[in-house]
Short mmCIF file of C-alpha atoms and ligand atoms in Angstrom, two decimals:
data_model
loop_
_atom_site.label_atom_id
_atom_site.label_comp_id
_atom_site.label_asym_id
_atom_site.label_seq_id
_atom_site.Cartn_x
_atom_site.Cartn_y
_atom_site.Cartn_z
CA MET A 1 -0.35 0.36 -0.34
CA ARG A 2 1.28 2.39 -1.11
CA ALA A 3 0.73 5.39 1.42
CA GLN A 4 0.96 3.17 4.69
CA PRO A 5 1.91 5.14 7.87
CA ARG A 6 4.41 3.68 10.12
CA ALA A 7 1.42 3.28 12.49
CA SER A 8 -1.96 4.43 13.16
CA HIS A 9 -1.40 6.80 15.89
CA PHE A 10 0.75 8.88 17.05
CA VAL A 11 0.79 8.76 20.56
CA ASP A 12 4.10 10.64 23.32
CA GLY A 13 6.37 10.92 20.77
CA ALA A 14 6.33 8.02 19.06
CA TYR A 15 3.82 5.78 16.41
CA VAL A 16 1.90 3.02 18.48
CA GLU A 17 -0.67 0.91 16.93
CA ASP A 18 -3.55 -1.32 18.13
CA ALA A 19 -4.96 -4.02 15.69
CA GLY A 20 -7.82 -4.11 18.61
CA GLY A 21 -8.86 -0.61 17.20
CA THR A 22 -12.03 -1.17 13.83
CA PRO A 23 -10.19 -1.79 11.18
CA ILE A 24 -9.97 2.51 8.68
CA ASP A 25 -9.42 1.56 4.93
CA VAL A 26 -8.22 4.88 3.09
CA VAL A 27 -8.76 5.35 -0.34
CA HIS A 28 -7.30 6.89 -3.43
CA PRO A 29 -11.13 8.97 -4.19
CA ALA A 30 -9.75 9.19 -7.52
CA THR A 31 -9.52 5.00 -8.57
CA GLY A 32 -10.61 3.55 -5.57
CA GLU A 33 -7.26 1.95 -5.13
CA ILE A 34 -7.09 1.58 -1.30
CA ILE A 35 -3.36 3.27 -0.36
CA ALA A 36 -3.42 2.64 3.42
CA ARG A 37 -5.08 0.86 6.05
CA LEU A 38 -5.15 1.68 9.78
CA HIS A 39 -7.69 0.76 12.85
CA GLU A 40 -9.59 2.82 15.17
CA ALA A 41 -8.15 4.26 18.70
CA THR A 42 -9.48 2.10 21.47
CA PRO A 43 -10.01 2.91 25.12
CA ALA A 44 -6.23 2.32 25.91
CA ILE A 45 -5.08 3.72 23.37
CA VAL A 46 -7.36 7.69 23.97
CA ASP A 47 -6.72 7.31 26.62
CA ARG A 48 -3.39 6.83 26.55
CA ALA A 49 -2.53 10.35 24.34
CA LEU A 50 -4.72 12.17 27.27
CA ALA A 51 -2.58 10.54 30.08
CA ALA A 52 0.79 12.28 27.57
CA ALA A 53 -1.00 14.71 27.40
CA GLU A 54 -1.83 15.77 30.07
CA ARG A 55 1.66 14.99 31.25
CA ALA A 56 3.58 17.35 28.78
CA GLN A 57 1.42 19.86 28.92
CA SER A 58 3.32 22.16 32.22
CA ARG A 59 5.88 22.40 31.58
CA TRP A 60 5.54 23.42 28.35
CA ALA A 61 3.14 25.91 29.58
CA ARG A 62 7.11 27.31 31.61
CA MET A 63 8.85 27.17 29.11
CA LYS A 64 9.09 30.46 27.94
CA PRO A 65 7.43 31.68 25.24
CA VAL A 66 10.37 32.59 21.97
CA GLU A 67 11.57 29.32 22.82
CA ARG A 68 8.04 26.81 21.85
CA GLY A 69 7.62 30.10 19.10
CA ARG A 70 11.37 28.69 17.40
CA ILE A 71 9.76 24.79 18.04
CA LEU A 72 7.18 26.33 15.88
CA ARG A 73 9.50 28.34 13.45
CA ARG A 74 11.59 24.62 12.39
CA ALA A 75 8.68 22.97 11.93
CA ALA A 76 7.03 25.83 9.30
CA GLU A 77 10.15 25.26 7.91
CA ILE A 78 10.28 21.82 8.28
CA LEU A 79 6.88 21.37 6.41
CA ARG A 80 7.36 24.14 3.38
CA GLU A 81 11.05 21.49 2.90
CA ARG A 82 8.81 18.80 2.76
CA ASN A 83 6.12 20.59 0.48
CA ARG A 84 6.30 18.33 -2.33
CA GLU A 85 5.85 15.32 -0.98
CA LEU A 86 2.89 16.34 1.91
CA SER A 87 0.71 17.52 -0.93
CA VAL A 88 0.97 14.11 -3.11
CA LEU A 89 0.44 12.57 -0.28
CA GLU A 90 -2.24 15.11 0.57
CA THR A 91 -3.17 14.45 -2.90
CA LEU A 92 -3.94 10.57 -2.54
CA ASP A 93 -5.61 10.44 0.77
CA THR A 94 -8.61 13.43 -0.96
CA GLY A 95 -7.57 13.78 -3.96
CA LYS A 96 -7.79 16.68 -4.36
CA PRO A 97 -5.02 18.62 -7.31
CA LEU A 98 -1.42 18.12 -6.81
CA GLN A 99 -2.33 22.02 -8.77
CA GLU A 100 -3.99 23.23 -5.49
CA THR A 101 -2.30 20.64 -2.60
CA LEU A 102 1.21 22.09 -3.77
CA VAL A 103 -0.07 25.31 -2.88
CA ALA A 104 -2.81 25.64 -0.18
CA ASP A 105 -2.50 22.92 1.77
CA ALA A 106 0.71 22.64 3.97
CA ALA A 107 2.03 25.94 2.92
CA SER A 108 -0.64 27.17 4.76
CA GLY A 109 0.00 25.14 7.35
CA ALA A 110 3.66 26.61 7.40
CA ASP A 111 1.77 29.91 7.74
CA SER A 112 0.46 28.83 10.46
CA LEU A 113 2.73 28.16 12.62
CA GLU A 114 5.10 30.67 11.88
CA TYR A 115 2.47 32.57 12.94
CA PHE A 116 2.31 31.95 15.57
CA ALA A 117 5.60 30.82 17.01
CA GLY A 118 5.87 34.49 16.32
CA LEU A 119 2.74 35.76 18.24
CA ALA A 120 3.67 33.35 21.34
CA ALA A 121 6.58 36.14 23.34
CA THR A 122 3.37 39.34 22.02
CA VAL A 123 1.79 37.33 24.79
CA THR A 124 1.17 39.29 27.91
CA GLY A 125 -1.55 40.56 30.27
CA GLU A 126 -1.74 44.22 31.69
CA THR A 127 -1.74 45.85 35.22
CA VAL A 128 -4.90 47.74 36.62
CA PRO A 129 -4.49 50.64 38.86
CA LEU A 130 -6.33 50.56 41.70
CA GLY A 131 -5.33 53.67 43.48
CA ARG A 132 -2.88 51.93 46.17
CA ASP A 133 -3.96 48.62 45.12
CA PHE A 134 -3.52 46.77 41.19
CA VAL A 135 -4.99 44.43 40.06
CA TYR A 136 -2.50 42.76 37.21
CA THR A 137 -3.25 39.71 34.15
CA ILE A 138 -1.71 37.20 33.09
CA ARG A 139 -2.87 35.18 30.34
CA GLU A 140 -2.16 30.91 30.88
CA PRO A 141 -2.83 28.18 28.31
CA LEU A 142 -6.19 26.06 28.81
CA GLY A 143 -4.57 22.50 29.47
CA VAL A 144 -5.32 19.92 27.33
CA CYS A 145 -7.01 20.62 24.28
CA VAL A 146 -8.66 18.29 21.37
CA GLY A 147 -9.05 19.11 18.23
CA ILE A 148 -10.74 17.26 15.32
CA GLY A 149 -10.77 17.41 11.71
CA ALA A 150 -12.78 17.35 8.79
CA TRP A 151 -11.81 15.38 5.44
CA ASN A 152 -11.35 18.81 3.43
CA TYR A 153 -7.86 20.60 4.12
CA PRO A 154 -6.56 18.25 6.01
CA ILE A 155 -3.06 19.44 7.13
CA GLN A 156 -3.97 23.22 7.25
CA ILE A 157 -7.05 22.34 9.97
CA ALA A 158 -4.08 19.57 11.70
CA CYS A 159 -1.49 23.61 12.05
CA TRP A 160 -4.53 25.83 12.27
CA LYS A 161 -5.14 23.85 15.08
CA ALA A 162 -2.12 23.08 16.73
CA ALA A 163 -0.36 26.55 16.40
CA PRO A 164 -1.79 28.37 18.50
CA ALA A 165 -2.42 26.15 20.80
CA LEU A 166 1.14 24.91 21.31
CA SER A 167 2.52 28.29 21.14
CA LEU A 168 -0.12 29.22 23.20
CA GLY A 169 1.97 26.77 26.58
CA ASN A 170 -1.45 24.24 26.07
CA ALA A 171 -1.33 20.20 24.87
CA MET A 172 -3.01 18.94 22.07
CA VAL A 173 -5.19 15.55 21.22
CA PHE A 174 -6.00 15.60 17.39
CA LYS A 175 -8.54 13.16 15.74
CA PRO A 176 -8.41 13.12 11.85
CA SER A 177 -11.00 13.39 9.65
CA GLU A 178 -11.67 8.69 9.26
CA THR A 179 -11.60 9.65 5.89
CA THR A 180 -8.09 10.82 5.77
CA PRO A 181 -6.37 10.67 8.09
CA LEU A 182 -2.46 10.44 7.00
CA SER A 183 -1.56 13.81 7.16
CA ALA A 184 -2.24 15.16 10.88
CA LEU A 185 0.40 11.17 11.75
CA ARG A 186 3.51 13.52 9.84
CA LEU A 187 2.66 16.59 11.41
CA ALA A 188 3.26 14.56 14.00
CA GLU A 189 6.29 13.49 12.57
CA ILE A 190 7.48 16.62 11.72
CA LEU A 191 6.95 18.23 15.36
CA HIS A 192 8.53 16.34 17.49
CA GLU A 193 12.08 16.54 14.84
CA ALA A 194 11.27 20.42 15.56
CA GLY A 195 12.01 20.27 19.09
CA LEU A 196 8.10 19.47 20.46
CA PRO A 197 8.43 17.53 23.51
CA ALA A 198 6.97 14.37 23.63
CA GLY A 199 3.28 14.42 24.90
CA LEU A 200 2.15 18.07 23.48
CA TYR A 201 0.98 16.99 20.41
CA ASN A 202 -0.84 13.15 20.00
CA VAL A 203 -2.88 11.93 16.87
CA VAL A 204 -5.29 9.34 17.42
CA GLN A 205 -7.40 7.88 14.46
CA GLY A 206 -11.02 7.61 14.33
CA ARG A 207 -15.14 7.54 14.31
CA GLY A 208 -16.87 9.20 15.49
CA ALA A 209 -17.65 7.52 19.05
CA VAL A 210 -13.61 8.28 19.56
CA GLY A 211 -13.85 11.95 18.46
CA ALA A 212 -17.11 12.03 21.86
CA SER A 213 -15.09 10.10 23.62
CA LEU A 214 -12.19 13.16 23.97
CA VAL A 215 -14.50 15.55 23.98
CA SER A 216 -16.42 13.70 27.12
CA ASP A 217 -13.00 12.96 28.62
CA PRO A 218 -12.92 14.92 32.24
CA ARG A 219 -9.01 16.12 31.56
CA VAL A 220 -10.25 17.62 29.28
CA ALA A 221 -10.38 21.61 28.76
CA LYS A 222 -11.21 22.80 25.51
CA VAL A 223 -12.66 21.19 22.22
CA SER A 224 -12.38 22.28 18.59
CA LEU A 225 -14.26 20.72 16.08
CA THR A 226 -14.45 21.59 12.37
CA GLY A 227 -17.10 20.12 10.49
CA SER A 228 -20.69 19.57 10.39
CA VAL A 229 -23.64 22.09 11.85
CA PRO A 230 -24.63 17.65 12.72
CA THR A 231 -21.66 16.64 14.44
CA GLY A 232 -20.76 20.34 14.96
CA ARG A 233 -24.24 20.62 17.52
CA ARG A 234 -23.73 17.54 19.74
CA VAL A 235 -19.62 18.09 20.33
CA TYR A 236 -20.66 21.58 21.04
CA ALA A 237 -23.21 19.90 23.22
CA MET A 238 -21.30 17.46 25.49
CA ALA A 239 -18.79 19.59 25.91
CA ALA A 240 -21.42 21.39 27.97
CA GLU A 241 -21.05 19.21 29.98
CA GLY A 242 -18.15 18.95 31.11
CA VAL A 243 -17.66 23.53 31.38
CA ARG A 244 -14.89 23.39 28.14
CA HIS A 245 -14.16 26.08 26.21
CA VAL A 246 -14.98 25.43 22.32
CA THR A 247 -14.31 26.32 18.46
CA MET A 248 -16.61 25.24 16.07
CA GLU A 249 -15.71 25.26 13.02
CA LEU A 250 -19.28 24.16 10.75
CA GLY A 251 -20.71 24.77 7.17
CA GLY A 252 -22.17 27.30 5.41
CA LYS A 253 -24.28 28.03 2.04
CA SER A 254 -22.34 31.06 1.18
CA PRO A 255 -24.12 34.44 -0.55
CA LEU A 256 -21.86 35.31 -3.57
CA ILE A 257 -23.33 38.57 -4.59
CA VAL A 258 -22.93 39.56 -8.07
CA PHE A 259 -24.26 43.47 -9.02
CA ASP A 260 -24.37 44.50 -12.57
CA ASP A 261 -21.41 47.67 -12.22
CA ALA A 262 -18.90 44.14 -11.36
CA ASP A 263 -15.91 43.32 -13.72
CA ILE A 264 -17.04 39.83 -15.72
CA ASP A 265 -14.77 38.11 -15.79
CA SER A 266 -13.89 38.94 -11.65
CA ALA A 267 -16.87 37.78 -10.56
CA VAL A 268 -17.12 35.01 -12.66
CA GLY A 269 -14.16 34.10 -11.53
CA GLY A 270 -14.31 34.44 -8.42
CA ALA A 271 -17.41 32.67 -8.95
CA MET A 272 -15.95 30.20 -9.94
CA LEU A 273 -13.21 29.71 -7.45
CA GLY A 274 -16.01 30.63 -4.49
CA ASN A 275 -17.52 26.88 -5.92
CA PHE A 276 -15.50 24.33 -7.41
CA TYR A 277 -12.04 24.93 -6.14
CA SER A 278 -11.80 21.25 -4.33
CA ALA A 279 -13.63 19.79 -6.63
CA GLY A 280 -16.35 22.71 -4.12
CA GLN A 281 -15.77 21.08 -0.81
CA VAL A 282 -14.61 24.01 0.93
CA CYS A 283 -16.62 25.49 3.93
CA SER A 284 -16.57 29.06 2.95
CA ASN A 285 -17.30 28.61 -0.23
CA GLY A 286 -20.20 31.01 -1.80
CA THR A 287 -22.72 28.57 -2.65
CA ARG A 288 -25.76 30.39 -3.58
CA VAL A 289 -24.61 32.90 -6.61
CA PHE A 290 -26.69 35.88 -6.49
CA VAL A 291 -26.70 38.11 -10.07
CA GLN A 292 -27.86 41.15 -10.90
CA LYS A 293 -30.89 41.09 -13.58
CA GLY A 294 -29.13 43.09 -16.11
CA ILE A 295 -26.17 40.94 -16.37
CA LYS A 296 -27.68 37.92 -16.16
CA ASP A 297 -26.73 36.52 -20.04
CA ARG A 298 -23.62 37.97 -19.97
CA PHE A 299 -23.19 37.12 -16.50
CA LEU A 300 -24.40 32.98 -17.72
CA ARG A 301 -22.95 33.04 -21.07
CA ARG A 302 -18.70 33.10 -19.73
CA LEU A 303 -19.84 31.04 -16.67
CA LYS A 304 -20.08 28.99 -18.84
CA GLU A 305 -18.14 28.47 -21.20
CA ARG A 306 -14.88 28.80 -18.34
CA THR A 307 -16.74 26.56 -16.41
CA GLU A 308 -16.80 24.18 -19.54
CA ARG A 309 -12.81 24.45 -19.47
CA ILE A 310 -12.26 22.80 -17.27
CA VAL A 311 -9.69 20.23 -16.77
CA LEU A 312 -11.05 16.68 -15.15
CA GLY A 313 -8.68 14.46 -14.09
CA ASP A 314 -5.78 12.47 -12.39
CA PRO A 315 -5.43 14.38 -9.76
CA LEU A 316 -1.31 13.69 -9.71
CA ASP A 317 -1.31 15.51 -13.54
CA GLU A 318 0.23 18.81 -12.40
CA THR A 319 -2.39 19.55 -15.32
CA THR A 320 -4.99 18.98 -13.68
CA GLN A 321 -7.94 21.98 -12.05
CA MET A 322 -10.29 19.77 -11.00
CA GLY A 323 -9.87 15.93 -9.45
CA PRO A 324 -12.69 13.65 -7.68
CA LEU A 325 -14.30 13.88 -4.39
CA VAL A 326 -13.24 12.76 -1.22
CA SER A 327 -15.33 9.51 -1.17
CA ALA A 328 -18.21 7.68 -2.99
CA ALA A 329 -20.04 8.12 -0.21
CA GLN A 330 -19.69 12.13 -1.23
CA LEU A 331 -20.43 11.12 -5.02
CA ASP A 332 -23.70 9.67 -3.86
CA LYS A 333 -24.37 12.36 -1.88
CA VAL A 334 -23.88 15.34 -4.35
CA LEU A 335 -25.46 13.59 -7.32
CA GLY A 336 -28.39 13.55 -4.43
CA TYR A 337 -28.20 16.84 -4.88
CA ILE A 338 -28.26 17.01 -8.90
CA ALA A 339 -31.68 15.08 -9.60
CA THR A 340 -33.70 16.71 -6.55
CA ALA A 341 -32.15 21.00 -7.98
CA GLN A 342 -33.51 19.43 -11.97
CA ALA A 343 -36.16 17.70 -10.36
CA GLU A 344 -37.49 21.36 -8.24
CA GLY A 345 -37.06 22.90 -11.47
CA ALA A 346 -33.72 24.01 -11.87
CA ARG A 347 -32.08 24.63 -15.24
CA LEU A 348 -29.19 23.24 -15.89
CA VAL A 349 -26.78 25.10 -17.34
CA THR A 350 -23.45 22.58 -17.56
CA GLY A 351 -23.04 19.73 -16.15
CA GLY A 352 -25.08 17.75 -13.69
CA ALA A 353 -23.30 13.96 -13.95
CA ARG A 354 -20.66 12.02 -13.47
CA ALA A 355 -16.84 11.61 -14.97
CA GLY A 356 -15.21 9.48 -15.63
CA GLN A 357 -14.89 5.85 -15.43
CA ASN A 358 -14.54 3.03 -12.98
CA ASP A 359 -13.89 3.61 -9.54
CA GLY A 360 -12.74 7.09 -9.67
CA CYS A 361 -15.46 9.71 -8.15
CA PHE A 362 -15.06 12.25 -10.50
CA VAL A 363 -18.46 15.05 -10.88
CA GLN A 364 -18.74 17.69 -14.09
CA PRO A 365 -18.75 21.05 -12.69
CA THR A 366 -22.23 21.65 -12.63
CA VAL A 367 -23.94 24.95 -12.70
CA PHE A 368 -28.02 26.01 -12.51
CA ALA A 369 -29.51 28.99 -13.43
CA ASP A 370 -33.23 30.13 -12.27
CA VAL A 371 -32.75 28.60 -8.29
CA THR A 372 -34.64 29.83 -6.13
CA ASP A 373 -34.18 30.76 -2.10
CA ASP A 374 -36.48 27.50 -1.47
CA MET A 375 -34.47 24.54 -3.32
CA THR A 376 -33.14 22.00 -1.88
CA LEU A 377 -30.21 22.91 -3.80
CA ALA A 378 -29.99 27.00 -2.01
CA ARG A 379 -31.12 25.81 1.59
CA GLU A 380 -28.62 23.11 2.22
CA GLU A 381 -24.56 22.34 1.78
CA VAL A 382 -23.78 19.90 -1.13
CA PHE A 383 -20.33 20.14 -0.65
CA GLY A 384 -18.88 19.52 -5.01
CA PRO A 385 -19.38 21.26 -7.71
CA VAL A 386 -22.50 22.59 -8.07
CA MET A 387 -23.08 26.28 -8.08
CA ALA A 388 -26.21 27.46 -7.48
CA VAL A 389 -27.44 30.91 -9.41
CA LEU A 390 -29.68 33.63 -8.15
CA ASP A 391 -31.10 36.16 -9.47
CA PHE A 392 -32.16 39.36 -7.72
CA GLU A 393 -33.32 42.66 -8.91
CA SER A 394 -32.29 45.32 -5.56
CA GLU A 395 -29.80 46.33 -3.69
CA ASP A 396 -31.82 45.08 0.19
CA GLU A 397 -33.63 42.21 -1.84
CA VAL A 398 -30.59 40.65 -2.08
CA VAL A 399 -29.11 41.12 1.42
CA ALA A 400 -32.85 40.00 2.47
CA ARG A 401 -32.29 37.32 0.89
CA ALA A 402 -28.34 36.13 1.72
CA ASN A 403 -29.41 36.28 5.42
CA ALA A 404 -32.71 33.82 5.05
CA SER A 405 -30.28 31.23 6.24
CA GLU A 406 -29.25 29.28 9.09
CA PHE A 407 -25.52 29.36 8.54
CA GLY A 408 -22.86 32.88 8.72
CA LEU A 409 -20.00 31.50 7.06
CA ALA A 410 -18.72 33.61 5.04
CA ALA A 411 -20.27 35.99 2.08
CA GLY A 412 -18.75 38.08 -1.30
CA VAL A 413 -19.14 41.18 -2.80
CA PHE A 414 -18.70 41.79 -6.60
CA THR A 415 -19.14 45.42 -8.04
CA ALA A 416 -17.07 48.85 -8.78
CA ASP A 417 -19.23 50.57 -6.31
CA LEU A 418 -17.14 50.51 -3.06
CA THR A 419 -19.50 52.16 -1.08
CA ARG A 420 -22.13 49.50 -2.10
CA ALA A 421 -19.56 47.40 -1.47
CA HIS A 422 -18.94 48.72 2.10
CA ARG A 423 -22.67 49.44 2.77
CA VAL A 424 -23.59 45.66 1.99
CA VAL A 425 -20.62 43.73 3.91
CA ALA A 426 -22.10 45.66 6.95
CA ALA A 427 -25.94 44.44 6.87
CA LEU A 428 -24.16 40.24 5.80
CA GLU A 429 -24.30 37.59 8.87
CA ALA A 430 -20.93 35.81 7.72
CA GLY A 431 -18.39 35.65 10.06
CA THR A 432 -15.90 36.10 6.89
CA CYS A 433 -16.46 38.59 3.26
CA TRP A 434 -14.68 39.41 0.52
CA ILE A 435 -15.25 42.49 -1.49
CA ASN A 436 -14.53 41.71 -5.39
CA ALA A 437 -11.83 38.32 -3.53
CA TYR A 438 -12.97 35.45 -3.16
CA ASN A 439 -12.22 32.38 -0.03
CA LEU A 440 -8.95 33.18 0.84
CA THR A 441 -8.43 33.06 4.28
CA PRO A 442 -4.72 34.54 5.12
CA VAL A 443 -3.29 33.89 8.75
CA GLU A 444 -3.13 37.40 9.93
CA ALA A 445 -7.03 37.28 9.88
CA PRO A 446 -9.23 35.65 11.96
CA PHE A 447 -11.88 33.19 10.26
CA GLY A 448 -14.98 31.15 11.14
CA GLY A 449 -18.48 31.93 11.09
CA ALA A 450 -22.02 33.56 12.58
CA LYS A 451 -25.21 31.75 13.16
CA MET A 452 -25.32 28.00 12.55
CA SER A 453 -21.79 28.46 11.27
CA GLY A 454 -19.18 28.59 14.14
CA VAL A 455 -19.02 29.90 17.86
CA GLY A 456 -15.84 31.44 18.01
CA ARG A 457 -12.09 31.85 15.85
CA GLU A 458 -9.34 30.41 14.19
CA ASN A 459 -5.86 31.98 12.62
CA SER A 460 -4.76 35.67 13.94
CA LYS A 461 -4.55 37.53 17.65
CA ALA A 462 -8.48 36.61 17.53
CA ALA A 463 -7.04 32.55 18.66
CA ILE A 464 -5.52 34.12 21.77
CA GLU A 465 -9.28 34.14 22.96
CA HIS A 466 -9.51 31.02 22.38
CA TYR A 467 -6.31 28.69 23.39
CA THR A 468 -5.61 30.61 26.44
CA GLN A 469 -7.92 32.44 29.41
CA VAL A 470 -7.66 35.21 32.09
CA LYS A 471 -6.36 35.35 35.66
CA SER A 472 -6.66 38.04 38.22
CA VAL A 473 -4.17 38.68 40.29
CA TYR A 474 -5.60 40.99 42.74
CA VAL A 475 -2.71 43.19 44.77
CA GLY A 476 -3.19 44.73 48.41
CA LEU A 477 -0.53 46.90 48.99
CA GLY A 478 -1.92 48.28 52.86
CA PRO A 479 -3.70 46.28 55.83
CA VAL A 480 -6.42 44.89 55.30
CA GLU A 481 -9.28 47.18 56.09
CA ALA A 482 -12.25 44.89 57.58
CA PRO A 483 -15.59 45.19 59.51
CA TYR A 484 -15.24 42.54 62.62
P1 NAD B 501 -18.38 15.86 9.53
O1 NAD B 501 -19.56 16.80 10.76
O2 NAD B 501 -18.89 14.64 9.31
O3 NAD B 501 -17.37 15.36 10.17
C1 NAD B 501 -16.32 16.20 11.13
C2 NAD B 501 -15.36 15.37 12.30
O4 NAD B 501 -16.56 14.86 12.90
C3 NAD B 501 -14.76 13.77 11.32
O5 NAD B 501 -13.34 13.68 12.35
C4 NAD B 501 -15.07 13.20 12.37
O6 NAD B 501 -15.14 12.21 12.20
C5 NAD B 501 -16.18 14.22 14.00
N1 NAD B 501 -17.35 14.00 14.23
C6 NAD B 501 -18.27 13.64 13.86
N2 NAD B 501 -18.84 12.58 14.89
C7 NAD B 501 -18.79 12.93 15.82
C8 NAD B 501 -19.09 12.52 16.98
N3 NAD B 501 -20.28 12.73 17.92
N4 NAD B 501 -17.83 13.48 18.74
C9 NAD B 501 -16.26 13.79 18.64
N5 NAD B 501 -16.34 13.87 17.09
C10 NAD B 501 -17.33 13.46 15.86
O7 NAD B 501 -17.52 16.71 8.97
P2 NAD B 501 -17.10 16.24 7.22
O8 NAD B 501 -17.91 15.90 6.68
O9 NAD B 501 -15.39 15.06 7.77
O10 NAD B 501 -16.48 17.61 6.79
C11 NAD B 501 -17.45 18.64 6.62
C12 NAD B 501 -18.62 19.68 6.97
O11 NAD B 501 -17.11 20.07 7.37
C13 NAD B 501 -18.60 20.88 5.77
O12 NAD B 501 -19.81 20.56 6.82
C14 NAD B 501 -17.98 21.70 5.87
O13 NAD B 501 -18.65 22.77 4.82
C15 NAD B 501 -17.19 20.91 7.43
N6 NAD B 501 -15.62 22.50 7.78
C16 NAD B 501 -16.21 23.50 8.02
C17 NAD B 501 -14.55 24.65 7.99
C18 NAD B 501 -14.22 25.45 8.45
O14 NAD B 501 -13.29 26.59 8.68
N7 NAD B 501 -15.99 26.37 9.39
C19 NAD B 501 -13.57 23.64 6.67
C20 NAD B 501 -13.61 22.97 6.81
C21 NAD B 501 -14.73 22.38 6.53
#
């Protein structure tokens, strides 16, 4: 098997196996080839990982932040040195084209490690003067954090959780998605090669039940999940039982609004990036594309032309622009949404069918026009290359319709009128908005959702809030005045 790791789990600084766990077959979705066989973590493995994390964390928290940062910065360098090999692994595991993984996955993980490496030593408390007495505050790590990942950006998600957690003095036990379990193990290896002491970053494999056993363990102080809204609700409820801190990065059905004064090619390019990158498996995708009526025909014509030129094929070929979906289950789900859209009266502009042959999970990049707000395609997250184009006439109307969703992850506006752009963005209910751009998520900017799309923010200085807590220390400088 061409991507078999040394063992299923990475615990207390070393690979460990426990063949007693239920097997997990790792499948390359372009061909159906089994590339690795792992085992789910047994309760004994979960216990070892949490115990190791708890043991290692207090000494790590006492280390000088600049020293913690140095280790993370070295890990970022190793990630960059091994970018190609990590990208090939990510492409085998997810099916995303190498053209993308070479620039977007390990590379953004390295950015995150580098950013939080630098931030570590800048986190300070404050002094609160009270006349004679004063209070000072200390930002302390939370302790043992659990990270749970989705399958669309496996190493990026692993880094986006590990980097802030570790830089701020926490330990982490990470459970990757059972669909894409491989690259987090490589991250664990690299972090230790860079000098991370054993026990601080552990990887355990498993399906939802393993995740649940981590989330409900009393040793855990914080849970950061990237996943769907239904999983988020369950994990949030379990974490609440133990009054644990949470970050919830969940799903979306984000609006992308194109006004009739927009640069058409930029707007079409933004809509394509926001629907077809990673074969549409991006949480912040702008899957409800609202196009103002005056430019509808021109927009659709240009969109159809450019969509039909997308190069679909072997994701390991660097000229391929779109690979398969991540799994056969996701393929069935996406084909189901396409059939429902047709049954509900959406007009197919291009695509709409399975592509390729044999066991590859390929779907043609698909565009539906004349989609209305009540259709399933406009309400539910598809997580595949299926764009819904909706018409609108006025600004007030489109803002109201854009906000009429339980989700609030992201939103975009294309217009030449920047006054309108800022006005519209101010009215949109979303954690991240783009003006004349789409789906750019630099580590320097906070990222996360409003409404059902999540709680908390990843990346940027905002993540400090979510991986530390504040201790207030009151210092009395005079005699105690007691009334008795
Ligand atoms: P999912 O919700 O099925 O699974 C996510 C993770 O949760 C997996 O590791 C899974 O094993 C685990 N899990 C499932 N049940 C659990 C339970 N009861 N307790 C603990 N853990 C449990 O999501 P997915 O299909 O892997 O990923 C796609 C979803 O992730 C989409 O909805 C997408 O929008 C979302 N996503 C969000 C972001 C973001 O940053 N907001 C980023 C990427 C993906």
